[in-house]
Coordinates of C-alpha atoms in Angstrom, one line a residue:
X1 CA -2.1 176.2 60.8
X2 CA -4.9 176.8 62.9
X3 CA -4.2 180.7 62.6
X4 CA -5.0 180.3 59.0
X5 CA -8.0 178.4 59.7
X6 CA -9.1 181.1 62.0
X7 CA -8.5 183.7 59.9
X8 CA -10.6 182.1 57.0
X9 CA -13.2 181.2 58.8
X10 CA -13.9 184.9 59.9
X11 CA -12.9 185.9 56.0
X12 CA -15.9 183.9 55.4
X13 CA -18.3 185.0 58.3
X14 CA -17.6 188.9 57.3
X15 CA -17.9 188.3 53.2
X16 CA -20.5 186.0 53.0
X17 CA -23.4 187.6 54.0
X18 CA -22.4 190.4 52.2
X19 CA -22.2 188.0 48.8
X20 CA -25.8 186.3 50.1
X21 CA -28.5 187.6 51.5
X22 CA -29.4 185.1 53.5
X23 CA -26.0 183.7 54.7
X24 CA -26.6 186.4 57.6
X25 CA -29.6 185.2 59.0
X26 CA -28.4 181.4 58.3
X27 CA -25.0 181.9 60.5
X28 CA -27.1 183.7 63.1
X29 CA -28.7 180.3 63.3
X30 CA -26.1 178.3 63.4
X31 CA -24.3 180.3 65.7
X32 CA -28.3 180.3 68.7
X33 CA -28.6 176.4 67.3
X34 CA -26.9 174.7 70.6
X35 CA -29.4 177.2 73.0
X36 CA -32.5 176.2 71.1
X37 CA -31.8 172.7 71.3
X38 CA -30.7 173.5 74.9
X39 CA -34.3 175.2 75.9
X40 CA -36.2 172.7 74.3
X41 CA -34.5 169.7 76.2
X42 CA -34.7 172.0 79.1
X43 CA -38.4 172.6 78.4
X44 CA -39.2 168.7 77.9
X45 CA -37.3 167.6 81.3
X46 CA -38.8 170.1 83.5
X47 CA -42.6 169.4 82.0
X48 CA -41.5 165.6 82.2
X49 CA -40.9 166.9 86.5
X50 CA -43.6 169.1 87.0
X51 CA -46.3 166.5 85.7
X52 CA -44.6 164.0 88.0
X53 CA -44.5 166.0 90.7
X54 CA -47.5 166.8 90.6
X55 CA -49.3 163.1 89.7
X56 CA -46.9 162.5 92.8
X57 CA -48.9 165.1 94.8
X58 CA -52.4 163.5 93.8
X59 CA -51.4 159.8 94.8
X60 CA -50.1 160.7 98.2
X61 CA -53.6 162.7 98.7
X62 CA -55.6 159.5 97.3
X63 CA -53.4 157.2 99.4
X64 CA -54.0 159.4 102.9
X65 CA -57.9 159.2 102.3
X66 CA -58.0 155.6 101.2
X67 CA -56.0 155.2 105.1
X68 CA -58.4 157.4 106.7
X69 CA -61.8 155.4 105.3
X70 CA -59.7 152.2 105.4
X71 CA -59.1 153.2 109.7
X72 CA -62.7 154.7 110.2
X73 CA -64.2 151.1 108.9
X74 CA -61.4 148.9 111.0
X75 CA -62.6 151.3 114.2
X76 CA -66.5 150.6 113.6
X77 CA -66.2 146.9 112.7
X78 CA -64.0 146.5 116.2
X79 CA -67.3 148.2 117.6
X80 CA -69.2 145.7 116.0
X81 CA -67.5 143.1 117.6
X82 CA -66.7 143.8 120.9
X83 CA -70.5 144.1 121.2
X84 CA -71.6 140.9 119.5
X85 CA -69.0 139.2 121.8
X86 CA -70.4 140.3 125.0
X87 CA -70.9 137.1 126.7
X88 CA -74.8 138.1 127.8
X89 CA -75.5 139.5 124.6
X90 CA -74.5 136.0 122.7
X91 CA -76.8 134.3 125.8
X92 CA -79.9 136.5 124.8
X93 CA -79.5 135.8 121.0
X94 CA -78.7 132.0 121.8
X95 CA -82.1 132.4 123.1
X96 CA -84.1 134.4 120.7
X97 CA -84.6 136.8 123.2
X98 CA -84.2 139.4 121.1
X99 CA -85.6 141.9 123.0
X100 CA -83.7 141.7 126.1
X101 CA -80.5 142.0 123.5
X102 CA -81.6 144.5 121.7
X103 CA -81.9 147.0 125.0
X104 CA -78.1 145.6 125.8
X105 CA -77.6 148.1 122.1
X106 CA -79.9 150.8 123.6
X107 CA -76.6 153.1 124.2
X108 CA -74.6 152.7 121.0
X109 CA -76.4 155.3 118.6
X110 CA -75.8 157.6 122.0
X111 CA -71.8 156.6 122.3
X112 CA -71.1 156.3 119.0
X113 CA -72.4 158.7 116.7
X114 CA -71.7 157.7 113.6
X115 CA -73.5 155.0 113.6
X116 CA -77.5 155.8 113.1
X117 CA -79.2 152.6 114.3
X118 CA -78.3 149.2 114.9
X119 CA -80.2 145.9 113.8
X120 CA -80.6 142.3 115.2
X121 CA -81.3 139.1 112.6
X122 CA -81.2 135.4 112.7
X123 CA -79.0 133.1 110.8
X124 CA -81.3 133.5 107.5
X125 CA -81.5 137.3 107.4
X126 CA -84.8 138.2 109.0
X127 CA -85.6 141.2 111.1
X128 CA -85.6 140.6 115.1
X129 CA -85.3 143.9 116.5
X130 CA -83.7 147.9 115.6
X131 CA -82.6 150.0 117.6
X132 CA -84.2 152.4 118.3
X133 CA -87.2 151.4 117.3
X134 CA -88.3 152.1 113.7
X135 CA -91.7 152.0 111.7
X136 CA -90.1 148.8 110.2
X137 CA -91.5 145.9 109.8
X138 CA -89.6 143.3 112.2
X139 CA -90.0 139.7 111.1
X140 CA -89.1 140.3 107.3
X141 CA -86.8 139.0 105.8
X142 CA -83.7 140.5 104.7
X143 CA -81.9 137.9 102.4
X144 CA -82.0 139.3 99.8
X145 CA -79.8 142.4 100.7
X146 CA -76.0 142.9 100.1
X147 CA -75.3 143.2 104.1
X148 CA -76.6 139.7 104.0
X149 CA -74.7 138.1 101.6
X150 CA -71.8 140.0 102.3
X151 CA -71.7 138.1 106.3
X152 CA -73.3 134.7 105.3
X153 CA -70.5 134.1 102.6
X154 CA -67.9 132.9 105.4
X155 CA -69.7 134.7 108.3
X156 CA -66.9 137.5 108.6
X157 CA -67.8 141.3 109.5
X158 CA -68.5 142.6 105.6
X159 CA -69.2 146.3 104.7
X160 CA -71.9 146.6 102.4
X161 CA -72.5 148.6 99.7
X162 CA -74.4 151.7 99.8
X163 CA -78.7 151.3 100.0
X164 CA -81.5 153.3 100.5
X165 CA -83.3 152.1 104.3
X166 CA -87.1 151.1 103.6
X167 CA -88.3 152.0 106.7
X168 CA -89.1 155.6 107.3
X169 CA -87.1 157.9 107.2
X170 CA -85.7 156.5 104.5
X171 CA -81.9 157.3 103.8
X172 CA -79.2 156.6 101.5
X173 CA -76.9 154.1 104.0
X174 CA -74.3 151.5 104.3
X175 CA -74.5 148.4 107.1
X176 CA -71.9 147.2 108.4
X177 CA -73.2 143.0 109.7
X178 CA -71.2 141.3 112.0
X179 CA -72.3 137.5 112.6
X180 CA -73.4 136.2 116.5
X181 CA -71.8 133.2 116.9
X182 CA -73.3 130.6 119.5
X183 CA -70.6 129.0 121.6
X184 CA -71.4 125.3 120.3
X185 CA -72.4 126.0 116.8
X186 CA -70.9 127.1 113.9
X187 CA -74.0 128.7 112.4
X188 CA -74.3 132.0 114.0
X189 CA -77.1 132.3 116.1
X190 CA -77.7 135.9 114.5
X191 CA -76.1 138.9 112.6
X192 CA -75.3 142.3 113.9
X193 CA -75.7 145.0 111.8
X194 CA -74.8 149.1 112.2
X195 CA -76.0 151.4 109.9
X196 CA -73.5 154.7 108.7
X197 CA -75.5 157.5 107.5
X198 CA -73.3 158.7 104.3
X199 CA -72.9 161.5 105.6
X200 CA -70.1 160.5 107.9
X201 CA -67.9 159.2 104.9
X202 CA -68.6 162.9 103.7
X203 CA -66.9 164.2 106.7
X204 CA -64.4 161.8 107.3
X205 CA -62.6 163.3 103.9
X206 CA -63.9 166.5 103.4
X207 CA -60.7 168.3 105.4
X208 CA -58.7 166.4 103.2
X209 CA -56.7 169.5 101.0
X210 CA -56.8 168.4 97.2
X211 CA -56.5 172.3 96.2
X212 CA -58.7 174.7 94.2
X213 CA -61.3 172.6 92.9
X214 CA -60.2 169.6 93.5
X215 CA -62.1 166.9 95.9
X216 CA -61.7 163.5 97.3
X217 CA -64.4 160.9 96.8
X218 CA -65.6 157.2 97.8
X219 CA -66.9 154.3 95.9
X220 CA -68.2 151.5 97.0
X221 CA -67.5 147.5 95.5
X222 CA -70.3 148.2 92.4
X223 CA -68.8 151.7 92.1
X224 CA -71.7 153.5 94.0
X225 CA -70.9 156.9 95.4
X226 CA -70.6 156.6 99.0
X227 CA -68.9 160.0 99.8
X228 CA -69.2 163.1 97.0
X229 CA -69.0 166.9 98.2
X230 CA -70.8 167.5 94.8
X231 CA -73.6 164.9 95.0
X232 CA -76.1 165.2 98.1
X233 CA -75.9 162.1 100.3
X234 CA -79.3 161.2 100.5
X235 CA -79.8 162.3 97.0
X236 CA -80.6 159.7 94.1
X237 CA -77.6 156.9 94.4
X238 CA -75.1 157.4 91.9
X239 CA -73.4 155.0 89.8
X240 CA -69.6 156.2 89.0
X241 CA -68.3 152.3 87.6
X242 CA -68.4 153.9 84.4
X243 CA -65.5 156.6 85.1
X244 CA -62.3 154.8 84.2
X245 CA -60.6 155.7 86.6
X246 CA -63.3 153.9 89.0
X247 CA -63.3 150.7 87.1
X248 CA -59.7 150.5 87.5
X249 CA -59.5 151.3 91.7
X250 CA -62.5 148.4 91.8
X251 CA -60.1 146.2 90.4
X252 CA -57.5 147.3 93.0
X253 CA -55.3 149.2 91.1
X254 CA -53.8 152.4 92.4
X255 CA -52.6 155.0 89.8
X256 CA -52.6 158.3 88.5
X257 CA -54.1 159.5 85.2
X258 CA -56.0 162.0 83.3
X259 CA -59.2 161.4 81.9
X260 CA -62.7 162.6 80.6
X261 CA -65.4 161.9 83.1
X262 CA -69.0 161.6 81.4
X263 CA -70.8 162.2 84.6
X264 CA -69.4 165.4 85.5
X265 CA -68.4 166.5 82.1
X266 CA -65.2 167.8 82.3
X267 CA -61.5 166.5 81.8
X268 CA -59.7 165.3 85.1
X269 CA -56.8 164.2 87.1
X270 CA -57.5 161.9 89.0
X271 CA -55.2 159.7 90.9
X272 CA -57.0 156.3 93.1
X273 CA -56.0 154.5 95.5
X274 CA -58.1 150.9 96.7
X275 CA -59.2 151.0 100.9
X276 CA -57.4 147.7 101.4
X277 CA -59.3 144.7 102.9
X278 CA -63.4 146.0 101.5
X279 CA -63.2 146.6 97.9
X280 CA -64.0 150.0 98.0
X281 CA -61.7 152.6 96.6
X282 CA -60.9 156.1 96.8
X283 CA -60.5 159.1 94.1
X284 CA -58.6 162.1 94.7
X285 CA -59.2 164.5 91.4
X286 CA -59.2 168.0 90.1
X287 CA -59.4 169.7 86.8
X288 CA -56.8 169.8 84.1
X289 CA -57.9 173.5 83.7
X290 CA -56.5 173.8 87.3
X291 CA -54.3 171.2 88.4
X292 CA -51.7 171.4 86.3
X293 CA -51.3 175.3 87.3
X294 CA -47.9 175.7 88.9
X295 CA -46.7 173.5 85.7
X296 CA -48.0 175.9 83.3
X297 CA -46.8 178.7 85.4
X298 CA -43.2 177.7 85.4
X299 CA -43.1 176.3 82.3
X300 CA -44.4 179.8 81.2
X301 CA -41.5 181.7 83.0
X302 CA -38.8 178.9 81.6
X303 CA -39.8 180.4 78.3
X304 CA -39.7 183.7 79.2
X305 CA -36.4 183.6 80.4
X306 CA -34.9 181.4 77.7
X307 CA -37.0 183.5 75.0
X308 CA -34.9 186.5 76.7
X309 CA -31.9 184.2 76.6
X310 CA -32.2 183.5 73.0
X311 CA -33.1 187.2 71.7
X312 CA -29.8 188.4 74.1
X313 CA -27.9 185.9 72.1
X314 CA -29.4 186.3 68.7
X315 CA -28.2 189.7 69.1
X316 CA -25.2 189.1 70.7
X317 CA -24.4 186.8 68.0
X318 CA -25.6 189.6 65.2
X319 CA -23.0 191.9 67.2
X320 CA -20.1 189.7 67.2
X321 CA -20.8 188.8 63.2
X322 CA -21.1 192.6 62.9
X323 CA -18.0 193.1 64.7
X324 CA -16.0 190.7 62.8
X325 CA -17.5 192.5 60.0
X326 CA -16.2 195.6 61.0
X327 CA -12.9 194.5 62.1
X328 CA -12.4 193.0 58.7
X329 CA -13.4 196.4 57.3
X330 CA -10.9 198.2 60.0
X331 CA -8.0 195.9 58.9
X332 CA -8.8 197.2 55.1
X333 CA -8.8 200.8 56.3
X334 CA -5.4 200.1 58.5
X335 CA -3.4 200.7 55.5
X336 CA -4.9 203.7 54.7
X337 CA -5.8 204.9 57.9
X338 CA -3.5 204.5 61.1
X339 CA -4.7 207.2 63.1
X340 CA -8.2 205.2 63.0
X341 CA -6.8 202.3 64.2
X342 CA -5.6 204.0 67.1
X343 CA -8.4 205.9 67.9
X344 CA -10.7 202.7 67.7
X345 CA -7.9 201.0 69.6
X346 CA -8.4 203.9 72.2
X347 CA -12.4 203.0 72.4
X348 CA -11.8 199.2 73.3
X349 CA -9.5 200.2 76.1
X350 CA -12.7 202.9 77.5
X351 CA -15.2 199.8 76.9
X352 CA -13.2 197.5 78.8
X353 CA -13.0 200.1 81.2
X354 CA -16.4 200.9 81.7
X355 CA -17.4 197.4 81.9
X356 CA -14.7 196.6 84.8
X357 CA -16.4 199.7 85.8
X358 CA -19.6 198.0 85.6
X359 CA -19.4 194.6 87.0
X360 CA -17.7 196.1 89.9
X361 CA -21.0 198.9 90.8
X362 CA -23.1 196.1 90.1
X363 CA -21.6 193.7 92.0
X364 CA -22.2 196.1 94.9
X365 CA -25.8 196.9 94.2
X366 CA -26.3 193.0 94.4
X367 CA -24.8 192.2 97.6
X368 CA -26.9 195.1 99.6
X369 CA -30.4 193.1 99.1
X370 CA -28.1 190.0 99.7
X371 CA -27.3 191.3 102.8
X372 CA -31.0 192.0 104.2
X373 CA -31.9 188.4 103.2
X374 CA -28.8 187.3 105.4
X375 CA -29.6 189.3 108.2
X376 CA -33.4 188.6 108.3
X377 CA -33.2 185.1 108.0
X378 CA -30.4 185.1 111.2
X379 CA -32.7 187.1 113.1
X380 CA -36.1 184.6 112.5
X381 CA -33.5 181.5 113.2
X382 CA -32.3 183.3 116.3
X383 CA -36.0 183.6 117.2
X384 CA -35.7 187.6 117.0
X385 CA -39.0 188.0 115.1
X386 CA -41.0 185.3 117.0
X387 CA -41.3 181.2 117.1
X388 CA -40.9 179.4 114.3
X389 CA -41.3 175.6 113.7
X390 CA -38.0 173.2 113.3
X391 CA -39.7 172.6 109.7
X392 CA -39.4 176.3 109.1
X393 CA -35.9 176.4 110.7
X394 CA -34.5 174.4 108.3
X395 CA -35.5 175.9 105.4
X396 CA -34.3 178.9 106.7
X397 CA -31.0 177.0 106.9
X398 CA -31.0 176.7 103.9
X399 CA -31.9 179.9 102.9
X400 CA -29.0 181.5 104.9
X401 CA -26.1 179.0 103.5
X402 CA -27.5 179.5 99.7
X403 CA -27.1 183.0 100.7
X404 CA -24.0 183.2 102.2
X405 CA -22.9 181.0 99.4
X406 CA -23.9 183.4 96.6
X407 CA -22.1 186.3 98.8
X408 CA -19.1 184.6 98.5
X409 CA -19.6 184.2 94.5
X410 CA -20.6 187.6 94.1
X411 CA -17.7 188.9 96.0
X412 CA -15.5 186.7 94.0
X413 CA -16.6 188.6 90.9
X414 CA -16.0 191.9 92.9
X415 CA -12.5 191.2 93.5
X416 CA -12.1 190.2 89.7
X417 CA -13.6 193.3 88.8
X418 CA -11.3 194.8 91.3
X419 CA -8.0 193.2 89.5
X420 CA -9.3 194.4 86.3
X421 CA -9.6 197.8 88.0
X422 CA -6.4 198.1 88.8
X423 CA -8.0 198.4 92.3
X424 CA -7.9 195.6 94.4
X425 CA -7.1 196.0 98.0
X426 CA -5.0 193.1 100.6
X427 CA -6.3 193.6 104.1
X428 CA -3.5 191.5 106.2
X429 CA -4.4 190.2 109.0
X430 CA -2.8 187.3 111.8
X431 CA -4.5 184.3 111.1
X432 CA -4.8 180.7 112.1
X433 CA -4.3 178.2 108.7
X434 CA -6.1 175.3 111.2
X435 CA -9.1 177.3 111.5
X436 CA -9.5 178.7 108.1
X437 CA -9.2 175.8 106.3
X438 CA -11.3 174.3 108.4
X439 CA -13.9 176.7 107.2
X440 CA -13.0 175.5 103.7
X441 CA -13.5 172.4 104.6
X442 CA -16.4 172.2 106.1
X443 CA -18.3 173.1 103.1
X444 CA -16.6 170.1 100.8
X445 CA -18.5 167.0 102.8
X446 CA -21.7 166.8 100.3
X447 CA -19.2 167.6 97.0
X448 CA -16.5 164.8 98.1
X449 CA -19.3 162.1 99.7
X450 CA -20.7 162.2 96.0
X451 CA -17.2 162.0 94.0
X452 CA -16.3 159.0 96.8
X453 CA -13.2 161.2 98.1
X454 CA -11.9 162.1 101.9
X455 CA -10.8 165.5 101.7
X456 CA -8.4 166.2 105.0
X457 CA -6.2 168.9 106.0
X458 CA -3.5 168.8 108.5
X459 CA -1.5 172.1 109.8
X460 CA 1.4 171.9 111.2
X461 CA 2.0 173.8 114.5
X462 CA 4.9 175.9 113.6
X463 CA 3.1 177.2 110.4
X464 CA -0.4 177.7 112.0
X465 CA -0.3 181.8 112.6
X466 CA 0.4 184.0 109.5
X467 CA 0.1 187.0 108.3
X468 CA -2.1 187.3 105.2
X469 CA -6.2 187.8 103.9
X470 CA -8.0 185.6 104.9
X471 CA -11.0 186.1 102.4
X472 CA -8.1 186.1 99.5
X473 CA -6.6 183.3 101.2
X474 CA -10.4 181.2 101.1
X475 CA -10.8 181.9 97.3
X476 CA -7.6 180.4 96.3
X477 CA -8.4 177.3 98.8
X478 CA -12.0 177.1 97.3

């Protein structure tokens, strides 16, 4: 029954297109139908990956410069209050000497660089003393600035947001304000304050590797640049709480996403990340024109070789319909013709000779390149070409097993091509069944941990040396 079928469907697939024009091109189609719908799922799951991967990239960037900034703050408020806890220092403000404290802070722009100056108030936000000295006016009040209300909320160190300094030189910078406390009081007896220049944030970040045009920058709380390779520091302060992206990192989410940024006019992804515990946040970004390049790249070869796929097939599927077409019209001629049937008979053995032929040279002309990989990557694990890092050594690992492995496959297909030949060779040899299928096994863990086997092998003495192949002997064990 199913000889019959067989033999009317390729009645059918060798008269129809002859009886229709079109039946050709449409059994062509049918015939490529499962590869197209193969590349295109293949195409979808491995854009699906790429843009993952690569949002995955971005948040991990976002999430290391939003622990840097977050770290950098934590090590300057500590500063802050190991010096506002000195017990002479809370003496002298206890006091309203703030003179005497203020030369106790004489050192600090000196040992710590990043911060600029430092500032003494009282309890209600006016001026004592700076340090040094600037053309400020000491005495006025301060109340009204964010520092200010930041600290006298619950009297906790606050980072404010970024400011432009009145006194000159004026500058674009952000205070950090630490409250005094008196020993007997729970009203400070005066505020602390350090001012950052913005240009440390700038370099705190600025090593951070985003890749080709891309960049990391800060916000503060109202969504205030307070770190942007692109905008000067002690330019005009710019407002970013418009970006979307910005809006949503204030709010303390953490994501990744692409989107149209107004300011710098251009399309972006950006992923953002909040720097826990100040209600800041950071943005790591970079062009769609650029970030999504090793997608497009690979997505661009998948296509190539599946366009390659498909045209090989189309015309391997044209073949075989033309070759049932021709058979057909051989099995009309056999009645008429015998000595053509023999002849053509004659030309399928010489093809199937010339392709054993054929997978056999190339099978050989495949395993020489193989072979310099091999040895190359032995000699840099063996530390023959110079150091190399354990990071590096395993991927080299790796690199040697996958090509050992692929040897193995590729000599598999020799010794087919071999058997086909009519030329395959038995090298006998003693062996020891313990230690060769131990080899075997060895390579079986990873393959039976994930089907929830125990694969085990047990030799027993009196069989353990024969006389056989061993490489034979592996590829009916594997």
């Amino acid at each position: 029954m199913l000889k019959a079928l067989a033999e009317r469907i390729t009645n059918y697939l060798t008269t129809a297109h002859r009886r229709h024009p079109l039946a050709r091109l449409l059994i062509l189609l049918i015939l490529i139908l499962p590869l197209l719908v193969v590349t295109v799922v293949s195409y979808l799951i491995t854009e699906r990956e790429l843009t993952a991967s690569a949002f995955s990239r971005r948040q991990t960037i976002a999430h290391l410069a939003a622990v840097i900034v977050k770290e950098k703050l934590d090590r300057i408020t500590d500063v802050g209050i190991s010096l506002a806890t000195r017990v002479r220092f809370r003496q002298l403000i206890e006091a309203k000497q703030w003179t005497e404290a203020s030369e106790l802070l004489a050192d600090v722009p000196k040992d710590f660089p990043f911060i600029e100056t430092a500032f003494l108030s009282d309890g209600q936000g006016t001026l004592k003393a700076n340090v040094p000295e600037l053309a400020d006016t000491v005495d006025d009040n301060r109340a009204y600035r964010d520092w200010y209300r930041g600290v006298s909320r619950d009297w906790k160190p606050y980072v404010s947001e970024v400011y432009q300094r009145l006194a000159p030189p004026r500058a674009n910078i952000v205070t950090i304000a630490l409250p005094i406390r008196a020993r007997d009081s729970a009203t400070p007896a005066g505020i602390l304050g350090l001012r950052i220049r913005l240009e440390n944030f700038l370099d705190w970040i600025k090593d951070i590797q985003v890749g080709p045009s891309g960049y990391v920058y800060i916000v503060d709380r109202r969504g205030q640049l307070v770190a942007h390779p692109q905008f000067s520091p002690q330019g005009q302060i710019t407002d970013f709480s418009a970006v979307p992206v910005v809006g949503k990192v204030l709010r303390g989410e953490r994501g990744v996403e692409i989107h149209a940024n107004a300011i710098e006019k251009d399309e972006q992804v950006s992923a953002y990340e909040p720097v826990a515990g100040y209600d800041w946040g950071v943005v790591a970004t970079r062009p769609t024109a650029t970030a999504f390049n090793l997608r497009r790249n690979t997505l661009n070869r998948l296509l190539l070789i599946y366009g390659v796929i498909i045209f090989l097939s189309a015309g391997l599927a044209a073949a075989i319909l033309n070759n049932l077409t021709q058979r057909k019209k051989a099995e009309d001629e056999l009645r008429e013709k015998n000595a053509e049937l023999e002849r053509q008979s004659r030309r399928i053995v010489e093809a199937n000779r010339l392709k054993s032929e054929f997978v056999a040279n190339m099978s050989h002309e495949l395993r020489t390149p193989l072979n310099a990989i091999t040895g190359f990557s032995e000699l840099m694990i063996d530390g023959k070409i110079g150091p190399i890092s354990p990071e590096q050594t395993e991927c080299l690992g790796d690199i040697l097993s996958s090509s050992k492995h692929l040897l193995s496959l590729i000599n598999d297909v020799l010794d087919l091509a071999k058997v086909e030949a009519g030329k395959m060779e038995f090298h006998s040899e003693p062996v020891s069944l313990t230690r060769l299928i131990g080899e075997v096994t060895e390579t079986l863990p990873a393959i039976s941990a994930e089907k929830r086997i125990t694969v085990g092998a047990e030799v027993a003495p009196e069989v353990d040396r024969v006389v056989t192949d061993p490489a034979k002997l592996k590829q009916v064990l594997y």
